[in-house]
């Protein structure tokens, strides 16, 4: 397995660069330098961690697949309901069954608009169905991460990482950064936004 010569983190086969230290990975480290624990960040790293955490909280880019599915399904139902009712009413007006205070041209335009609503509804339903597989994959991944957390994350060990006189807000950043690094090391398929979201969730479960 390749190792980072600076932070001493171990990476999966195929990785050649450490994104945290911006350093090329090496195949071996002296035996005494290999550590399982996550090294404590210095002041500059803490500032970077704090900035990234604040930015992530202000711009939550990861939306769970089940939420995306629910949003698309809700939008589809809304467009289908409005489009269907509107199309029916305008069609009845066009064939003379009911009378509306609109010109023929206006009725025709509205008919087109409601047809577009129905098309949007159908498209949204298709997109929602395509996300069902993502929901299953996400659920399986999160179940594996929950099992991993039971054996790899300990509130007592994480709480011991910051020094005793570390301010409370800095303790949070140090602990969440340790969780994130462990998570990314064992689950390299996670993107940054998803990792940040899972890190926050795991921290809340531990504390």
Short mmCIF file of N, CA, C and O in Angstrom, two decimals, residues 108-197:
data_model
loop_
_atom_site.label_atom_id
_atom_site.label_comp_id
_atom_site.label_asym_id
_atom_site.label_seq_id
_atom_site.Cartn_x
_atom_site.Cartn_y
_atom_site.Cartn_z
N UNK A 108 -55.49 29.09 -27.11
CA UNK A 108 -54.53 28.21 -27.78
C UNK A 108 -53.16 28.27 -27.09
O UNK A 108 -52.50 27.24 -26.89
N UNK A 109 -52.73 29.49 -26.72
CA UNK A 109 -51.45 29.65 -26.02
C UNK A 109 -51.47 28.91 -24.69
O UNK A 109 -50.52 28.21 -24.32
N UNK A 110 -52.57 29.07 -23.95
CA UNK A 110 -52.67 28.41 -22.65
C UNK A 110 -52.69 26.89 -22.81
O UNK A 110 -52.13 26.16 -21.98
N UNK A 111 -53.33 26.40 -23.87
CA UNK A 111 -53.35 24.96 -24.12
C UNK A 111 -51.93 24.43 -24.31
O UNK A 111 -51.55 23.39 -23.76
N UNK A 112 -51.13 25.18 -25.07
CA UNK A 112 -49.73 24.79 -25.29
C UNK A 112 -48.96 24.79 -23.97
O UNK A 112 -48.16 23.87 -23.70
N UNK A 113 -49.19 25.81 -23.15
CA UNK A 113 -48.50 25.90 -21.85
C UNK A 113 -48.82 24.69 -20.98
O UNK A 113 -47.92 24.09 -20.37
N UNK A 114 -50.09 24.31 -20.94
CA UNK A 114 -50.46 23.17 -20.10
C UNK A 114 -49.95 21.85 -20.66
O UNK A 114 -49.65 20.93 -19.89
N UNK A 115 -49.83 21.76 -21.98
CA UNK A 115 -49.21 20.57 -22.57
C UNK A 115 -47.74 20.48 -22.15
O UNK A 115 -47.23 19.41 -21.82
N UNK A 116 -47.06 21.64 -22.13
CA UNK A 116 -45.66 21.67 -21.68
C UNK A 116 -45.57 21.23 -20.23
O UNK A 116 -44.64 20.50 -19.84
N UNK A 117 -46.52 21.66 -19.40
CA UNK A 117 -46.55 21.23 -17.99
C UNK A 117 -46.62 19.71 -17.89
O UNK A 117 -45.93 19.08 -17.07
N UNK A 118 -47.46 19.10 -18.73
CA UNK A 118 -47.61 17.64 -18.70
C UNK A 118 -46.32 16.97 -19.15
O UNK A 118 -45.90 15.95 -18.57
N UNK A 119 -45.66 17.55 -20.16
CA UNK A 119 -44.38 16.99 -20.63
C UNK A 119 -43.32 17.07 -19.53
O UNK A 119 -42.56 16.12 -19.31
N UNK A 120 -43.30 18.21 -18.82
CA UNK A 120 -42.36 18.36 -17.70
C UNK A 120 -42.64 17.32 -16.63
O UNK A 120 -41.72 16.74 -16.04
N UNK A 121 -43.93 17.07 -16.37
CA UNK A 121 -44.30 16.06 -15.36
C UNK A 121 -43.79 14.68 -15.74
O UNK A 121 -43.21 13.97 -14.92
N UNK A 122 -43.98 14.31 -17.01
CA UNK A 122 -43.52 12.99 -17.48
C UNK A 122 -42.00 12.89 -17.38
O UNK A 122 -41.45 11.87 -16.92
N UNK A 123 -41.30 13.96 -17.78
CA UNK A 123 -39.84 13.98 -17.71
C UNK A 123 -39.35 13.85 -16.27
O UNK A 123 -38.40 13.12 -15.97
N UNK A 124 -40.02 14.56 -15.36
CA UNK A 124 -39.64 14.52 -13.94
C UNK A 124 -39.86 13.12 -13.36
O UNK A 124 -39.06 12.63 -12.56
N UNK A 125 -40.96 12.50 -13.75
CA UNK A 125 -41.23 11.13 -13.29
C UNK A 125 -40.13 10.17 -13.76
O UNK A 125 -39.67 9.31 -13.00
N UNK A 126 -39.69 10.33 -15.01
CA UNK A 126 -38.64 9.47 -15.55
C UNK A 126 -37.34 9.68 -14.78
O UNK A 126 -36.63 8.72 -14.45
N UNK A 127 -37.00 10.94 -14.50
CA UNK A 127 -35.78 11.23 -13.74
C UNK A 127 -35.86 10.65 -12.33
O UNK A 127 -34.88 10.12 -11.81
N UNK A 128 -37.05 10.77 -11.73
CA UNK A 128 -37.24 10.22 -10.37
C UNK A 128 -37.04 8.71 -10.36
O UNK A 128 -36.42 8.16 -9.45
N UNK A 129 -37.54 8.04 -11.39
CA UNK A 129 -37.38 6.59 -11.47
C UNK A 129 -35.92 6.20 -11.67
O UNK A 129 -35.46 5.18 -11.14
N UNK A 130 -35.19 7.03 -12.41
CA UNK A 130 -33.78 6.71 -12.67
C UNK A 130 -32.92 6.84 -11.42
O UNK A 130 -31.81 6.30 -11.35
N UNK A 131 -33.41 7.56 -10.41
CA UNK A 131 -32.65 7.77 -9.18
C UNK A 131 -32.85 6.62 -8.19
O UNK A 131 -32.10 6.49 -7.22
N UNK A 132 -33.84 5.77 -8.43
CA UNK A 132 -34.12 4.67 -7.50
C UNK A 132 -32.89 3.78 -7.28
O UNK A 132 -32.63 3.33 -6.16
N UNK A 133 -32.12 3.56 -8.36
CA UNK A 133 -30.91 2.74 -8.22
C UNK A 133 -29.87 3.45 -7.35
O UNK A 133 -29.17 2.81 -6.55
N UNK A 134 -29.79 4.79 -7.49
CA UNK A 134 -28.86 5.57 -6.66
C UNK A 134 -29.24 5.49 -5.19
O UNK A 134 -28.37 5.46 -4.31
N UNK A 135 -30.55 5.49 -4.92
CA UNK A 135 -31.02 5.39 -3.53
C UNK A 135 -30.56 4.07 -2.91
O UNK A 135 -30.06 4.04 -1.78
N UNK A 136 -30.68 2.99 -3.67
CA UNK A 136 -30.26 1.67 -3.18
C UNK A 136 -28.76 1.64 -2.92
O UNK A 136 -28.30 1.15 -1.88
N UNK A 137 -27.98 2.19 -3.86
CA UNK A 137 -26.52 2.19 -3.70
C UNK A 137 -26.10 3.04 -2.51
O UNK A 137 -25.21 2.66 -1.74
N UNK A 138 -26.76 4.20 -2.35
CA UNK A 138 -26.43 5.08 -1.23
C UNK A 138 -26.77 4.43 0.09
O UNK A 138 -26.03 4.54 1.07
N UNK A 139 -27.91 3.75 0.15
CA UNK A 139 -28.32 3.08 1.38
C UNK A 139 -27.33 1.99 1.76
O UNK A 139 -26.97 1.84 2.93
N UNK A 140 -26.90 1.21 0.76
CA UNK A 140 -25.93 0.14 1.02
C UNK A 140 -24.60 0.73 1.51
O UNK A 140 -23.99 0.20 2.46
N UNK A 141 -24.15 1.81 0.86
CA UNK A 141 -22.89 2.44 1.26
C UNK A 141 -22.96 2.98 2.68
O UNK A 141 -22.05 2.77 3.49
N UNK A 142 -24.06 3.64 3.02
CA UNK A 142 -24.19 4.22 4.35
C UNK A 142 -24.32 3.12 5.41
O UNK A 142 -23.86 3.30 6.55
N UNK A 143 -24.92 1.99 5.05
CA UNK A 143 -24.99 0.87 5.98
C UNK A 143 -23.58 0.32 6.25
O UNK A 143 -23.24 -0.01 7.40
N UNK A 144 -22.75 0.23 5.19
CA UNK A 144 -21.37 -0.24 5.37
C UNK A 144 -20.57 0.75 6.20
O UNK A 144 -19.74 0.34 7.04
N UNK A 145 -20.82 2.04 6.01
CA UNK A 145 -20.10 3.06 6.78
C UNK A 145 -20.51 3.01 8.25
O UNK A 145 -19.67 3.19 9.14
N UNK A 146 -21.78 2.75 8.52
CA UNK A 146 -22.23 2.63 9.90
C UNK A 146 -21.54 1.46 10.59
O UNK A 146 -21.12 1.56 11.76
N UNK A 147 -21.42 0.33 9.89
CA UNK A 147 -20.71 -0.83 10.46
C UNK A 147 -19.24 -0.51 10.66
O UNK A 147 -18.64 -0.89 11.68
N UNK A 148 -18.65 0.17 9.69
CA UNK A 148 -17.24 0.57 9.79
C UNK A 148 -17.03 1.49 10.98
O UNK A 148 -16.04 1.34 11.72
N UNK A 149 -17.95 2.42 11.20
CA UNK A 149 -17.82 3.39 12.29
C UNK A 149 -17.82 2.71 13.66
O UNK A 149 -17.14 3.16 14.59
N UNK A 150 -18.57 1.62 13.79
CA UNK A 150 -18.66 0.92 15.08
C UNK A 150 -17.31 0.39 15.53
O UNK A 150 -17.03 0.31 16.73
N UNK A 151 -16.47 0.00 14.56
CA UNK A 151 -15.18 -0.59 14.91
C UNK A 151 -14.00 0.35 14.70
O UNK A 151 -12.90 0.07 15.17
N UNK A 152 -14.21 1.46 13.98
CA UNK A 152 -13.09 2.35 13.66
C UNK A 152 -13.17 3.73 14.30
O UNK A 152 -12.19 4.48 14.26
N UNK A 153 -14.33 4.07 14.86
CA UNK A 153 -14.47 5.39 15.48
C UNK A 153 -14.87 5.23 16.94
O UNK A 153 -15.84 4.54 17.25
N UNK A 154 -14.11 5.85 17.80
CA UNK A 154 -14.40 5.81 19.23
C UNK A 154 -14.42 7.24 19.76
O UNK A 154 -13.48 8.00 19.56
N UNK A 155 -15.52 7.60 20.44
CA UNK A 155 -15.63 8.95 20.99
C UNK A 155 -14.51 9.23 21.97
O UNK A 155 -13.95 10.34 22.00
N UNK A 156 -14.12 8.22 22.75
CA UNK A 156 -13.05 8.42 23.73
C UNK A 156 -11.72 8.69 23.04
O UNK A 156 -10.98 9.61 23.44
N UNK A 157 -11.40 7.91 22.01
CA UNK A 157 -10.13 8.11 21.29
C UNK A 157 -10.10 9.44 20.55
O UNK A 157 -9.10 10.14 20.55
N UNK A 158 -11.21 9.78 19.91
CA UNK A 158 -11.27 11.04 19.17
C UNK A 158 -11.18 12.24 20.11
O UNK A 158 -10.53 13.24 19.80
N UNK A 159 -11.83 12.13 21.27
CA UNK A 159 -11.81 13.24 22.23
C UNK A 159 -10.42 13.45 22.81
O UNK A 159 -10.10 14.55 23.28
N UNK A 160 -9.58 12.42 22.77
CA UNK A 160 -8.23 12.54 23.31
C UNK A 160 -7.26 13.18 22.33
O UNK A 160 -6.14 13.53 22.72
N UNK A 161 -7.67 13.36 21.07
CA UNK A 161 -6.78 13.95 20.08
C UNK A 161 -6.41 15.40 20.40
O UNK A 161 -5.22 15.75 20.38
N UNK A 162 -7.37 16.30 20.66
CA UNK A 162 -6.99 17.68 20.99
C UNK A 162 -6.34 17.77 22.36
O UNK A 162 -6.65 16.98 23.26
N UNK A 163 -5.44 18.72 22.53
CA UNK A 163 -4.85 18.94 23.83
C UNK A 163 -5.90 19.50 24.78
O UNK A 163 -6.91 20.06 24.36
N UNK A 164 -5.64 19.37 26.09
CA UNK A 164 -6.64 19.73 27.09
C UNK A 164 -7.06 21.19 27.02
O UNK A 164 -8.20 21.53 27.29
N UNK A 165 -6.10 22.09 26.68
CA UNK A 165 -6.41 23.52 26.67
C UNK A 165 -6.92 24.00 25.31
O UNK A 165 -7.05 25.20 25.08
N UNK A 166 -7.24 23.07 24.41
CA UNK A 166 -7.77 23.45 23.09
C UNK A 166 -9.17 24.00 23.23
O UNK A 166 -10.02 23.38 23.88
N UNK A 167 -9.45 25.18 22.64
CA UNK A 167 -10.81 25.75 22.72
C UNK A 167 -11.84 24.78 22.14
O UNK A 167 -11.54 23.97 21.26
N UNK A 168 -13.06 24.89 22.63
CA UNK A 168 -14.12 23.94 22.25
C UNK A 168 -14.36 23.92 20.75
O UNK A 168 -14.53 22.84 20.16
N UNK A 169 -14.38 25.11 20.11
CA UNK A 169 -14.65 25.13 18.67
C UNK A 169 -13.52 24.48 17.88
O UNK A 169 -13.75 23.84 16.85
N UNK A 170 -12.27 24.62 18.39
CA UNK A 170 -11.14 23.98 17.72
C UNK A 170 -11.16 22.46 17.93
O UNK A 170 -10.75 21.70 17.07
N UNK A 171 -11.64 22.02 19.08
CA UNK A 171 -11.78 20.59 19.34
C UNK A 171 -12.71 19.96 18.31
O UNK A 171 -12.45 18.87 17.81
N UNK A 172 -13.79 20.67 18.00
CA UNK A 172 -14.75 20.18 17.00
C UNK A 172 -14.05 20.00 15.64
O UNK A 172 -14.21 18.97 14.99
N UNK A 173 -13.27 21.01 15.22
CA UNK A 173 -12.61 20.94 13.93
C UNK A 173 -11.58 19.82 13.89
O UNK A 173 -11.46 19.11 12.88
N UNK A 174 -10.83 19.64 14.97
CA UNK A 174 -9.81 18.59 15.01
C UNK A 174 -10.47 17.21 14.93
O UNK A 174 -10.03 16.33 14.17
N UNK A 175 -11.54 17.02 15.68
CA UNK A 175 -12.20 15.71 15.71
C UNK A 175 -12.88 15.40 14.37
O UNK A 175 -12.76 14.29 13.85
N UNK A 176 -13.59 16.38 13.82
CA UNK A 176 -14.27 16.12 12.53
C UNK A 176 -13.25 15.90 11.42
O UNK A 176 -13.50 15.09 10.51
N UNK A 177 -12.11 16.58 11.48
CA UNK A 177 -11.08 16.36 10.46
C UNK A 177 -10.50 14.95 10.58
O UNK A 177 -10.24 14.28 9.58
N UNK A 178 -10.34 14.47 11.81
CA UNK A 178 -9.86 13.10 12.01
C UNK A 178 -10.85 12.09 11.46
O UNK A 178 -10.47 11.11 10.81
N UNK A 179 -12.14 12.33 11.71
CA UNK A 179 -13.18 11.43 11.19
C UNK A 179 -13.17 11.45 9.67
O UNK A 179 -13.22 10.40 9.02
N UNK A 180 -13.08 12.64 9.09
CA UNK A 180 -13.11 12.76 7.62
C UNK A 180 -11.93 12.03 6.98
O UNK A 180 -12.08 11.33 5.98
N UNK A 181 -10.73 12.19 7.56
CA UNK A 181 -9.55 11.54 6.98
C UNK A 181 -9.67 10.02 7.06
O UNK A 181 -9.33 9.31 6.10
N UNK A 182 -10.13 9.51 8.20
CA UNK A 182 -10.32 8.07 8.33
C UNK A 182 -11.36 7.58 7.32
O UNK A 182 -11.20 6.53 6.68
N UNK A 183 -12.42 8.34 7.16
CA UNK A 183 -13.51 7.97 6.25
C UNK A 183 -13.02 7.94 4.80
O UNK A 183 -13.27 6.99 4.07
N UNK A 184 -12.30 9.00 4.39
CA UNK A 184 -11.80 9.08 3.01
C UNK A 184 -10.76 8.01 2.73
O UNK A 184 -10.62 7.54 1.60
N UNK A 185 -10.01 7.62 3.77
CA UNK A 185 -8.97 6.60 3.59
C UNK A 185 -9.59 5.24 3.28
O UNK A 185 -9.12 4.51 2.40
N UNK A 186 -10.67 4.90 3.97
CA UNK A 186 -11.30 3.59 3.79
C UNK A 186 -12.39 3.58 2.73
O UNK A 186 -12.79 2.52 2.25
N UNK A 187 -12.91 4.78 2.39
CA UNK A 187 -13.95 4.87 1.36
C UNK A 187 -13.56 5.95 0.34
O UNK A 187 -14.17 7.02 0.27
N UNK A 188 -12.52 5.69 -0.47
CA UNK A 188 -12.02 6.70 -1.41
C UNK A 188 -13.01 7.07 -2.51
O UNK A 188 -12.82 8.05 -3.22
N UNK A 189 -14.09 6.28 -2.66
CA UNK A 189 -15.08 6.59 -3.69
C UNK A 189 -15.96 7.78 -3.33
O UNK A 189 -16.69 8.31 -4.18
N UNK A 190 -15.91 8.23 -2.08
CA UNK A 190 -16.72 9.37 -1.65
C UNK A 190 -16.18 10.67 -2.22
O UNK A 190 -14.97 10.91 -2.21
N UNK A 191 -17.10 11.53 -2.70
CA UNK A 191 -16.64 12.86 -3.09
C UNK A 191 -16.60 13.75 -1.85
O UNK A 191 -17.09 13.38 -0.78
N UNK A 192 -15.98 14.93 -1.98
CA UNK A 192 -15.76 15.80 -0.82
C UNK A 192 -17.06 16.20 -0.13
O UNK A 192 -17.15 16.19 1.10
N UNK A 193 -18.07 16.56 -0.93
CA UNK A 193 -19.33 17.02 -0.34
C UNK A 193 -20.02 15.90 0.44
O UNK A 193 -20.54 16.12 1.54
N UNK A 194 -20.01 14.69 -0.12
CA UNK A 194 -20.62 13.55 0.55
C UNK A 194 -19.86 13.20 1.82
O UNK A 194 -20.44 12.90 2.86
N UNK A 195 -18.52 13.28 1.75
CA UNK A 195 -17.69 12.98 2.91
C UNK A 195 -17.95 13.97 4.03
O UNK A 195 -18.04 13.60 5.20
N UNK A 196 -18.09 15.26 3.70
CA UNK A 196 -18.38 16.28 4.71
C UNK A 196 -19.72 16.01 5.38
O UNK A 196 -19.86 16.12 6.60
N UNK A 197 -20.71 15.64 4.56
CA UNK A 197 -22.04 15.36 5.09
C UNK A 197 -22.02 14.15 6.03
O UNK A 197 -22.60 14.18 7.12
#
